[in-house]
Tab-separated table of C-alpha atoms in Angstrom:
chain	number	residue	atom	x	y	z
A	54	MET	CA	66.832	154.774	38.320
A	55	GLU	CA	70.083	154.036	37.369
A	56	ALA	CA	71.268	150.297	37.293
A	57	GLY	CA	73.976	151.211	39.900
A	58	GLN	CA	71.277	152.555	42.380
A	59	LEU	CA	69.476	149.223	42.372
A	60	GLY	CA	68.794	148.982	46.306
A	61	GLU	CA	72.150	149.426	47.188
A	62	ARG	CA	72.299	149.870	51.048
A	63	ARG	CA	68.765	148.680	51.645
A	64	LEU	CA	68.956	145.772	49.540
A	65	GLU	CA	72.113	144.840	50.905
A	66	GLU	CA	70.870	145.040	54.512
A	67	LEU	CA	67.978	142.988	53.991
A	68	LEU	CA	70.224	140.256	52.443
A	69	ASP	CA	72.484	140.489	55.465
A	70	ALA	CA	69.259	140.228	57.813
A	71	ILE	CA	68.235	137.096	56.113
A	72	ALA	CA	71.952	135.656	56.412
A	73	GLU	CA	72.068	136.338	60.022
A	74	ASP	CA	71.944	133.338	62.488
A	75	THR	CA	68.435	134.422	63.577
A	76	LEU	CA	64.980	132.999	63.421
A	77	VAL	CA	63.756	135.752	61.465
A	78	PRO	CA	63.630	136.831	58.553
A	79	ALA	CA	63.020	133.313	57.361
A	80	SER	CA	61.584	131.843	54.404
A	81	GLY	CA	58.249	132.951	55.056
A	82	SER	CA	59.163	136.665	55.214
A	83	VAL	CA	61.353	136.170	51.992
A	84	ALA	CA	58.224	134.377	50.055
A	85	GLY	CA	56.386	137.648	51.171
A	86	VAL	CA	59.057	139.846	49.793
A	87	VAL	CA	59.453	137.772	46.619
A	88	VAL	CA	55.641	137.972	45.952
A	89	ALA	CA	55.616	141.760	46.330
A	90	MET	CA	58.738	141.839	43.969
A	91	ALA	CA	56.945	139.869	41.462
A	92	ALA	CA	53.801	142.098	41.659
A	93	ALA	CA	56.104	145.142	41.144
A	94	LEU	CA	57.779	143.375	38.149
A	95	THR	CA	54.224	142.639	36.994
A	96	ALA	CA	53.125	146.358	37.268
A	97	MET	CA	56.245	147.452	35.531
A	98	ALA	CA	55.737	145.226	32.453
A	99	ALA	CA	52.025	146.272	32.327
A	100	ARG	CA	53.016	149.839	32.620
A	101	ARG	CA	55.399	149.349	29.578
A	102	SER	CA	52.321	147.941	27.684
A	103	LEU	CA	50.169	151.186	28.196
A	104	GLY	CA	50.562	151.944	24.412
A	105	SER	CA	49.855	148.349	23.037
A	106	TRP	CA	47.382	146.959	24.959
A	107	ALA	CA	44.117	148.276	25.933
A	108	GLU	CA	43.654	146.423	29.542
A	109	ALA	CA	47.087	147.570	30.709
A	110	GLY	CA	45.986	150.155	32.891
A	111	GLY	CA	43.759	147.771	34.626
A	112	ALA	CA	46.633	145.234	34.910
A	113	VAL	CA	48.749	148.027	36.766
A	114	ALA	CA	46.226	148.629	38.924
A	115	GLN	CA	45.734	144.990	39.860
A	116	ALA	CA	49.391	144.518	40.163
A	117	GLU	CA	49.833	147.467	42.481
A	118	ALA	CA	46.826	146.313	44.790
A	119	LEU	CA	48.687	142.899	45.025
A	120	ARG	CA	51.923	144.327	45.715
A	121	ARG	CA	50.162	146.542	48.562
A	122	ARG	CA	48.618	143.189	49.869
A	123	ALA	CA	51.860	141.096	49.675
A	124	THR	CA	54.194	143.604	51.529
A	125	PRO	CA	52.966	143.720	54.941
A	126	LEU	CA	52.635	139.855	54.688
A	127	ALA	CA	56.772	139.580	55.137
A	128	GLN	CA	56.489	141.355	58.789
A	129	GLU	CA	53.606	139.519	59.815
A	130	ASP	CA	55.065	136.195	59.058
A	131	ALA	CA	57.977	137.049	60.945
A	132	GLU	CA	56.044	138.166	63.915
A	133	ALA	CA	53.554	135.152	63.722
A	134	TYR	CA	56.520	132.697	63.657
A	135	LEU	CA	58.629	134.287	66.472
A	136	GLU	CA	55.254	133.979	68.693
A	137	ALA	CA	54.726	130.317	67.717
A	138	VAL	CA	58.586	129.583	68.392
A	139	ALA	CA	58.284	131.094	71.860
A	140	ARG	CA	55.110	129.458	72.831
A	141	LEU	CA	56.751	126.079	71.734
A	142	GLU	CA	59.655	126.789	73.720
A	143	ARG	CA	57.859	127.710	76.844
A	144	ARG	CA	55.313	124.906	76.497
A	145	GLU	CA	53.525	125.996	79.769
A	146	PRO	CA	51.008	123.527	81.286
A	147	GLY	CA	47.358	124.542	80.620
A	148	HIS	CA	48.340	126.841	77.746
A	149	ASP	CA	47.703	124.399	74.805
A	150	ALA	CA	44.945	126.727	73.344
A	151	GLU	CA	47.264	129.654	73.329
A	152	LEU	CA	50.111	127.331	71.435
A	153	GLY	CA	47.293	126.018	68.925
A	154	LEU	CA	46.478	129.495	68.144
A	155	ALA	CA	50.181	130.699	67.565
A	156	LEU	CA	50.643	127.592	65.167
A	157	ALA	CA	47.530	128.489	63.284
A	158	ARG	CA	48.519	132.192	63.120
A	159	ALA	CA	52.132	130.797	61.906
A	160	ALA	CA	50.176	128.844	59.207
A	161	GLU	CA	47.484	131.282	58.246
A	162	VAL	CA	50.238	133.981	57.131
A	163	PRO	CA	52.043	131.675	54.689
A	164	LEU	CA	48.569	130.677	53.330
A	165	LEU	CA	47.812	134.261	52.933
A	166	ILE	CA	51.229	134.710	50.761
A	167	ALA	CA	50.268	131.847	48.826
A	168	GLN	CA	46.848	133.410	47.818
A	169	VAL	CA	48.339	136.537	46.713
A	170	ALA	CA	51.411	134.786	44.986
A	171	ALA	CA	48.747	132.726	42.794
A	172	ASP	CA	46.912	135.932	42.054
A	173	VAL	CA	50.160	137.910	41.056
A	174	ALA	CA	51.058	134.539	38.878
A	175	ALA	CA	47.588	134.403	37.211
A	176	LEU	CA	47.998	138.427	36.347
A	177	ALA	CA	51.673	138.181	35.203
A	178	LYS	CA	50.650	135.522	32.729
A	179	GLU	CA	47.986	137.740	31.448
A	180	VAL	CA	50.656	140.279	31.093
A	181	ALA	CA	53.066	137.949	29.345
A	182	GLU	CA	50.326	136.814	26.959
A	183	CYS	CA	48.633	140.530	26.227
A	184	GLY	CA	51.384	142.984	27.194
A	185	ASP	CA	53.967	144.345	24.807
A	186	PRO	CA	56.300	141.811	23.537
A	187	SER	CA	59.247	143.527	24.984
A	188	VAL	CA	58.294	142.985	28.430
A	189	ARG	CA	57.078	139.294	28.036
A	190	GLY	CA	60.329	138.165	29.719
A	191	ASP	CA	59.715	140.327	32.610
A	192	ALA	CA	55.978	139.083	33.030
A	193	THR	CA	57.121	135.549	32.595
A	194	GLY	CA	59.860	136.094	35.247
A	195	ALA	CA	57.311	137.586	37.488
A	196	ALA	CA	55.097	134.501	37.057
A	197	LEU	CA	57.904	132.321	37.843
A	198	LEU	CA	58.928	134.159	40.961
A	199	ALA	CA	55.235	134.197	42.095
A	200	GLN	CA	55.036	130.279	41.621
A	201	ALA	CA	58.345	129.853	43.813
A	202	ALA	CA	56.981	132.021	46.545
A	203	ALA	CA	53.780	130.058	46.268
A	204	ARG	CA	55.125	126.707	46.732
A	205	ALA	CA	57.561	127.788	49.456
A	206	ALA	CA	54.421	129.307	51.360
A	207	ALA	CA	52.334	126.203	50.912
A	208	HIS	CA	55.323	124.098	52.418
A	209	LEU	CA	55.306	126.218	55.433
A	210	VAL	CA	51.722	126.066	55.985
A	211	GLU	CA	51.955	122.228	56.306
A	212	ILE	CA	54.875	122.390	58.445
A	213	ASN	CA	53.694	125.032	60.625
A	214	LEU	CA	50.465	123.322	61.286
A	215	GLY	CA	52.446	119.964	61.973
A	216	SER	CA	49.304	118.234	60.299
A	217	GLY	CA	48.757	115.848	57.707
A	218	PRO	CA	47.998	116.490	53.904
A	219	GLY	CA	44.191	116.062	54.760
A	220	ASP	CA	43.932	119.531	56.687
A	221	LEU	CA	42.003	121.889	54.673
A	222	ARG	CA	44.485	124.665	55.238
A	223	VAL	CA	47.299	122.283	53.771
A	224	LEU	CA	45.072	121.278	50.930
A	225	SER	CA	44.053	125.043	50.093
A	226	ALA	CA	47.703	126.111	50.184
A	227	ASN	CA	48.942	123.046	47.896
A	228	SER	CA	45.867	124.097	45.389
A	229	LEU	CA	47.201	127.584	45.284
A	230	ALA	CA	50.681	126.492	44.622
A	231	THR	CA	49.323	124.352	41.806
A	232	ALA	CA	47.312	127.353	40.404
A	233	ALA	CA	50.534	129.308	40.406
A	234	SER	CA	52.576	126.363	38.636
A	235	ALA	CA	49.860	126.406	36.115
A	236	TRP	CA	50.131	129.983	35.369
A	237	ALA	CA	53.598	130.497	35.250
A	238	ASP	CA	53.901	127.304	32.837
A	239	ALA	CA	51.286	129.177	30.619
A	240	ALA	CA	53.168	132.195	30.827
A	241	LEU	CA	56.391	130.331	29.597
A	242	ALA	CA	54.115	128.912	26.945
A	243	SER	CA	53.453	132.229	25.662
A	244	ALA	CA	56.845	133.140	24.854
A	245	PRO	CA	57.774	133.017	21.252
């Protein structure tokens, strides 16, 4: 791909959609996209390491699987968030259970995003440490992007649940964000 062709129209359309005065796409959807991009960057770095690292093929396969897991989460987050907002705005008497389910779903998707992000950060750290030195910066960048997505997603879990830090889903999301941060820090430390 030529540098001038990078995304061109599609990327610009996505950025325009994010910048619009609408509820979605919002930070959950963007975190999902960032995780998918971090997985793609990890796959690229692993592919570029095929000639110098025996485990590169496995890393490519893992990164592609993570990308496939992350990609639909952006849309799922938008849908879950819209449903939760709609239920909050209607607040129909006797429908608290439906509202609770909608809010739980709006927290469940960011939790899934945080899970994939932690996995991407761990794999990117491995590629940074073992892959070809010429792509160490790309793999480290992927780990850092995954870390940011995990932290954003964990924050959304807490907000969308409206519960305290003792909720198991909040604890899980924060644990995943902490793990992603540790993997990203380890990737940074592997740089010469």
